[in-house]
CSV table of C-alpha atoms in Angstrom, one decimal:
chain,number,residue,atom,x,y,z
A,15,UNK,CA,-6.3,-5.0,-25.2
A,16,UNK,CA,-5.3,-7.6,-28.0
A,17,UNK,CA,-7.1,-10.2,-25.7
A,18,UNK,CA,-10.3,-8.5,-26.4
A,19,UNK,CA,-9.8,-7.9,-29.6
A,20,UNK,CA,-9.2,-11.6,-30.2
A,21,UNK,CA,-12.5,-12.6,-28.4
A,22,UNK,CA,-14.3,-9.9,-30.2
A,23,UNK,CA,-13.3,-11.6,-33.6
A,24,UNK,CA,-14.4,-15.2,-32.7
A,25,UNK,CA,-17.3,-14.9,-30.5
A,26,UNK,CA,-20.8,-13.9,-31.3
A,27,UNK,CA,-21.7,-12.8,-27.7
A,28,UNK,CA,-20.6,-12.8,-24.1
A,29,UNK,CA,-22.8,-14.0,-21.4
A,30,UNK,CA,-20.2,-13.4,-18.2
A,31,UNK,CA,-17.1,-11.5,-17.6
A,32,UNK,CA,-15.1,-12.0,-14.5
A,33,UNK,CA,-12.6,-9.4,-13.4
A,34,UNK,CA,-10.1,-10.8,-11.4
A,35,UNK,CA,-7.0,-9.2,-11.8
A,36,UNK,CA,-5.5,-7.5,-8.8
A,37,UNK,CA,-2.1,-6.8,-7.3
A,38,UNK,CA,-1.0,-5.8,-3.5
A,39,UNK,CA,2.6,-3.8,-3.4
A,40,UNK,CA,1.9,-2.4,0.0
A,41,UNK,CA,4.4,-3.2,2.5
A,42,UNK,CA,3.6,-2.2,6.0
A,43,UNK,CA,6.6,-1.3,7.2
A,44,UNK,CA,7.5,0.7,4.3
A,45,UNK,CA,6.3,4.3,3.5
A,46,UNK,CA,3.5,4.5,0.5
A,47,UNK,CA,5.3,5.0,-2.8
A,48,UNK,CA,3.7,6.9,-5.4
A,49,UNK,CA,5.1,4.8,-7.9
A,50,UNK,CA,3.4,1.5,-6.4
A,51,UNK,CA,0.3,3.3,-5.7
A,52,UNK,CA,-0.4,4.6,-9.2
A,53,UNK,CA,0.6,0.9,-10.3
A,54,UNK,CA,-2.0,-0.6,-8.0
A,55,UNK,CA,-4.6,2.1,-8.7
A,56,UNK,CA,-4.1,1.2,-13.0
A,57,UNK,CA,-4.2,-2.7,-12.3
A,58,UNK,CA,-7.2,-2.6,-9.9
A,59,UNK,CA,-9.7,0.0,-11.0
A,60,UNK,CA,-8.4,0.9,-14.6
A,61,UNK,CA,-8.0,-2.5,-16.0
A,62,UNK,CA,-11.9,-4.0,-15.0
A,63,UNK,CA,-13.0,-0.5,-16.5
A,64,UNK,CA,-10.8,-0.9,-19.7
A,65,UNK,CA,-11.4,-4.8,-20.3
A,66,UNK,CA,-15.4,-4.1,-19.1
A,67,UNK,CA,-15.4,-1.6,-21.7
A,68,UNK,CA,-13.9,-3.2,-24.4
A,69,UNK,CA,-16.1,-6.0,-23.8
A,70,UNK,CA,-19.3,-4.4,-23.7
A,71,UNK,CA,-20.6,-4.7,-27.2
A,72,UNK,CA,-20.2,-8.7,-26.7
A,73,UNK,CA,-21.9,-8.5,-23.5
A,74,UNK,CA,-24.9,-6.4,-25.1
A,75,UNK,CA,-25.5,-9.3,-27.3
A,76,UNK,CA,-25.7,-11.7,-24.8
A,77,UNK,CA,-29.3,-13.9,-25.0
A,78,UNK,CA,-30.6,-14.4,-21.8
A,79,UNK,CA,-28.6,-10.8,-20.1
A,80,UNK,CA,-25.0,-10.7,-19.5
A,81,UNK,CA,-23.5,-11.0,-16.1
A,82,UNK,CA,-20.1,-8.8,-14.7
A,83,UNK,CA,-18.6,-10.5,-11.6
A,84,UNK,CA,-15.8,-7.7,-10.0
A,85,UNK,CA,-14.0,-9.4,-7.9
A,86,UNK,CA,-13.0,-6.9,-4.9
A,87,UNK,CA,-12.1,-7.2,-1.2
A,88,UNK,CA,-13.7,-6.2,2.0
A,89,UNK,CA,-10.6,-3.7,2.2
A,90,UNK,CA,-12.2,-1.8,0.3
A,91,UNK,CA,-15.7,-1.3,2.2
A,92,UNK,CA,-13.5,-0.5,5.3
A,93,UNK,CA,-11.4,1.7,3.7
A,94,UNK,CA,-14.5,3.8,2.9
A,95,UNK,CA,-16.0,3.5,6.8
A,96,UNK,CA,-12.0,4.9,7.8
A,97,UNK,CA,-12.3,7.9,5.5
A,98,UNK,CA,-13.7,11.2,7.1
A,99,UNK,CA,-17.4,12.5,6.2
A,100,UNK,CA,-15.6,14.8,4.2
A,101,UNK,CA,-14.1,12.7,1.7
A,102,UNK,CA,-17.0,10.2,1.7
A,103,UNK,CA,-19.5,12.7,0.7
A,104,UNK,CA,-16.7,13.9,-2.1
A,105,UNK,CA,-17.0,10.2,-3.3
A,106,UNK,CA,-20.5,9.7,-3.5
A,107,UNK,CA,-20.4,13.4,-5.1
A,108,UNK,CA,-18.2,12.4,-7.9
A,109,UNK,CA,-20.1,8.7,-8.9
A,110,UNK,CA,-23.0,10.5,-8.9
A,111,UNK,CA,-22.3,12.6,-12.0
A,112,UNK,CA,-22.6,11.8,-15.8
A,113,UNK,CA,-20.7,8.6,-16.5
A,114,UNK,CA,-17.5,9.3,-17.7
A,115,UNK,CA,-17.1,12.5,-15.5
A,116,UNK,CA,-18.0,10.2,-12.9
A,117,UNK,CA,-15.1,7.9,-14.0
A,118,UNK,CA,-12.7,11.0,-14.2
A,119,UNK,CA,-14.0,12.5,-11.1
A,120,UNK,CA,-13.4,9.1,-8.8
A,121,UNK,CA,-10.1,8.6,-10.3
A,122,UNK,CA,-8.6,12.3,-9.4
A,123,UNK,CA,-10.5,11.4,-5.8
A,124,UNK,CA,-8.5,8.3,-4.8
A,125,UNK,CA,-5.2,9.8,-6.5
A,126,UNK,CA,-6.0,12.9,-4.2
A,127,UNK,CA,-6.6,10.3,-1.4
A,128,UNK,CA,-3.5,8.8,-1.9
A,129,UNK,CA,-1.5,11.8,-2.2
A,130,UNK,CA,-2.9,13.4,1.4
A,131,UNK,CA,-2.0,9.5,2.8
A,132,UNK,CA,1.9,9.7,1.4
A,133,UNK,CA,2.5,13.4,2.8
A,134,UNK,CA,0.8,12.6,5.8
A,135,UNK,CA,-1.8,14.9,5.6
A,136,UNK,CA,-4.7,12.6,5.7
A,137,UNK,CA,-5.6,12.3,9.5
A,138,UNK,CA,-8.1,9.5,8.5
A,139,UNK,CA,-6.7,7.9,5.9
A,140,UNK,CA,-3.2,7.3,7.6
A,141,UNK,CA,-5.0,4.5,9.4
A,142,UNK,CA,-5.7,2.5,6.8
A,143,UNK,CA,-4.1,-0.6,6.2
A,144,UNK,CA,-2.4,-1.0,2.8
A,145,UNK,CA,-4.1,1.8,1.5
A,146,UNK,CA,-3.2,1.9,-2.6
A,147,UNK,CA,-4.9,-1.9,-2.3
A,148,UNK,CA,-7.8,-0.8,-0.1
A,149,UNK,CA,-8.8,2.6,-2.2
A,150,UNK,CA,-8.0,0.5,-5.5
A,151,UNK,CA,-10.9,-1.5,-4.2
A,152,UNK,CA,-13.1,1.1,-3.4
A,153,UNK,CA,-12.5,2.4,-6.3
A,154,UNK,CA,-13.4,-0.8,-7.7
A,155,UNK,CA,-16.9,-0.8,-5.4
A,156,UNK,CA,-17.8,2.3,-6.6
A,157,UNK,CA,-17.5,1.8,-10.1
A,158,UNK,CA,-19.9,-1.5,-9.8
A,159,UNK,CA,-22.2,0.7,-8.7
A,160,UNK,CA,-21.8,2.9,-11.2
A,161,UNK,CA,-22.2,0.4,-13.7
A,162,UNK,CA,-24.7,-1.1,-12.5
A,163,UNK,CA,-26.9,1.6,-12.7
A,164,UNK,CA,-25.5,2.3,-16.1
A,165,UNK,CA,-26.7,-1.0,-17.7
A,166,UNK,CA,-29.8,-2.2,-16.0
A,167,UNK,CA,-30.1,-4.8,-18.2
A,168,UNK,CA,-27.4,-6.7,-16.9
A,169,UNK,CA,-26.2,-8.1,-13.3
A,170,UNK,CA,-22.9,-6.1,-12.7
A,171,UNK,CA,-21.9,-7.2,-9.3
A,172,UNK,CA,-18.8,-6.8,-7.2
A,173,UNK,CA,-17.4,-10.2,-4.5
A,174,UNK,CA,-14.5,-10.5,-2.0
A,175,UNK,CA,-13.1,-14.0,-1.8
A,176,UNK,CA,-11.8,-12.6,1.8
A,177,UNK,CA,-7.9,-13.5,2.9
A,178,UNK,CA,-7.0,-15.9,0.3
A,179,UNK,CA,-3.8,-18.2,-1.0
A,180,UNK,CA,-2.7,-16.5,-3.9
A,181,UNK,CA,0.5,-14.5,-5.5
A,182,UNK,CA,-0.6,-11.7,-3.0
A,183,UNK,CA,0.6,-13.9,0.0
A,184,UNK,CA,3.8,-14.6,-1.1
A,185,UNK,CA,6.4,-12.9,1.8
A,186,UNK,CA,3.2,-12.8,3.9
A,187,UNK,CA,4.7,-13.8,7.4
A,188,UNK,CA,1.7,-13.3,10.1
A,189,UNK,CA,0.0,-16.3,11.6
A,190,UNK,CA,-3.3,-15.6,9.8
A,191,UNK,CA,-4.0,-18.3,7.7
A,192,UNK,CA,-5.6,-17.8,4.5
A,193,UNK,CA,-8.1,-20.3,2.6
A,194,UNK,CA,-7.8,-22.1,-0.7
A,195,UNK,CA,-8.2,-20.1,-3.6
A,196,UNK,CA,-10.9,-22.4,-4.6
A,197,UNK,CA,-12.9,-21.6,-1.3
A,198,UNK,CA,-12.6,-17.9,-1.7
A,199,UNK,CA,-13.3,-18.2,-5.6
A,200,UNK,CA,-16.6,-20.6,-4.9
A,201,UNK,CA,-18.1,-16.6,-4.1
A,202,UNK,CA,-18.0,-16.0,-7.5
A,203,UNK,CA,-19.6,-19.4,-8.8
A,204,UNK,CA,-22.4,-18.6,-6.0
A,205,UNK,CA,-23.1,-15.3,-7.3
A,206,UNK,CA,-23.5,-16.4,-11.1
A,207,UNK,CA,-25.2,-19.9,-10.8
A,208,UNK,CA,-27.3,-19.9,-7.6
A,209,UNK,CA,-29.4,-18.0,-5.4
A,210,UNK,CA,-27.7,-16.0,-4.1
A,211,UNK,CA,-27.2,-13.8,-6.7
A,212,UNK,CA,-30.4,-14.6,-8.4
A,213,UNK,CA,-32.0,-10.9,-9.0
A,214,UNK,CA,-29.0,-8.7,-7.5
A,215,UNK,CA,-27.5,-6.5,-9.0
A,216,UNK,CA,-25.1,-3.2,-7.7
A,217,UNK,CA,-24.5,-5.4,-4.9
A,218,UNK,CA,-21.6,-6.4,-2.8
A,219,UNK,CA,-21.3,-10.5,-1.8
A,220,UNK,CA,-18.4,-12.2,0.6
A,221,UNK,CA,-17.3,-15.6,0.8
A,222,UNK,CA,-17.4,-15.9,4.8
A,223,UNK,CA,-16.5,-19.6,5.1
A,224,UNK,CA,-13.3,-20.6,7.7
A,225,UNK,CA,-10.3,-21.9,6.2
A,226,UNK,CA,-10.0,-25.5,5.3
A,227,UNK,CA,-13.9,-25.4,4.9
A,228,UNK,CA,-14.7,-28.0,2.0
A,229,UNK,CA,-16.2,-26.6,-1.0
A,230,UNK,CA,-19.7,-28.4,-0.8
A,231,UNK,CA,-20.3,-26.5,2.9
A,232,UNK,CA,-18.8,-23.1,1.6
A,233,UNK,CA,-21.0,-20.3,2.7
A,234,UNK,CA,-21.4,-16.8,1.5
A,235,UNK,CA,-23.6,-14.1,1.8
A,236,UNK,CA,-25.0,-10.2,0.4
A,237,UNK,CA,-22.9,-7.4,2.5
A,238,UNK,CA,-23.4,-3.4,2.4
A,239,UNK,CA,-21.3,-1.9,0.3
């Protein structure tokens, strides 16, 4: 919050905001904790809607039409295909409401979600992997969308960098090897400075390149949601 603050006082506008801030506390071979969960759910979804919000009357301002990069994971869009009919249509039920219902609404969803998957209750859910991380992301999709629609005057996009080398692999112990942060990042240079972003936006992008793939042949490409 004082960050914001701080670049409201010194800057006339904003032309791009990048949220990138994410932690995993999942462990596989330990049960969900409520605890971790509600940590992950406030550092992955509440703090792009907080630091988006803050930042919006800078982004308003912005000459040529501002541009929000959320940077998510494809966790999230198979978290949403593991989740029953049921709770997908309670989803799309609650984004499609007035906006900050909607925001309310999909917040007490992916708690609820997360409750059923602790007590076991959540035939569905139970079988998805790291699931605070993966419904933070969803939750994270969904408000992109949300946004999106919101502010049609600006390019609100969401990206997954894929399996990347950064804090979140630290204890990480399969033989899965994940690419250079630069690599998965490139997605969200791609998005804001060439082509393939050029006229999206609510949309969903991937960096699909291979580890140890150089920068200059780094591919990525549009995904459903």
């Amino acid at each position: 919050r004082e960050a914001t603050r701080e670049v409201c006082r010194h800057a006339p506008h904003l032309d791009i905001l990048v949220n990138n801030a994410g932690i995993l506390l999942d462990r596989d071979d330990v049960p969900l904790d409520a605890a971790a969960a509600e940590t992950t759910l406030a550092t992955n979804l509440d703090g792009p809607i907080e630091v988006t919000e803050a930042l919006l009357p800078l982004l308003s301002r912005s000459p040529a039409g501002a541009s929000i990069v959320n940077v998510s994971s494809g966790m999230g869009s198979r978290a949403l295909a593991m989740l029953s009919e049921q709770h997908r249509a309670a989803l799309a039920e609650s984004i499609a409401a007035a906006w900050k219902p909607a925001l309310k609404r999909l917040r007490f969803r992916l708690q609820e979600l997360l409750a059923e998957i602790a007590h076991g209750e959540n035939e569905h859910g139970n079988c998805i992997p790291s699931p605070a991380y993966s419904l933070s992301k969803l939750g994270l999709n969904c408000y992109t969308q949300m946004l999106s629609r919101r502010l049609p005057q600006m390019r609100v996009n969401a990206v997954s960098p894929e399996f990347t080398n950064t804090g979140m692999c630290n204890g990480y112990t399969s033989e899965r090897v994940p690419k250079d942060a630069a690599l998965g990042a490139s997605v969200v240079v791609k998005v804001l400075w060439s082509e393939l972003g050029e006229g999206y936006t609510g949309a969903f992008f991937k960096e699909a390149s291979k580890p140890g793939t150089p920068i200059s042949d780094a591919v990525a490409r549009k995904e459903p949601w």
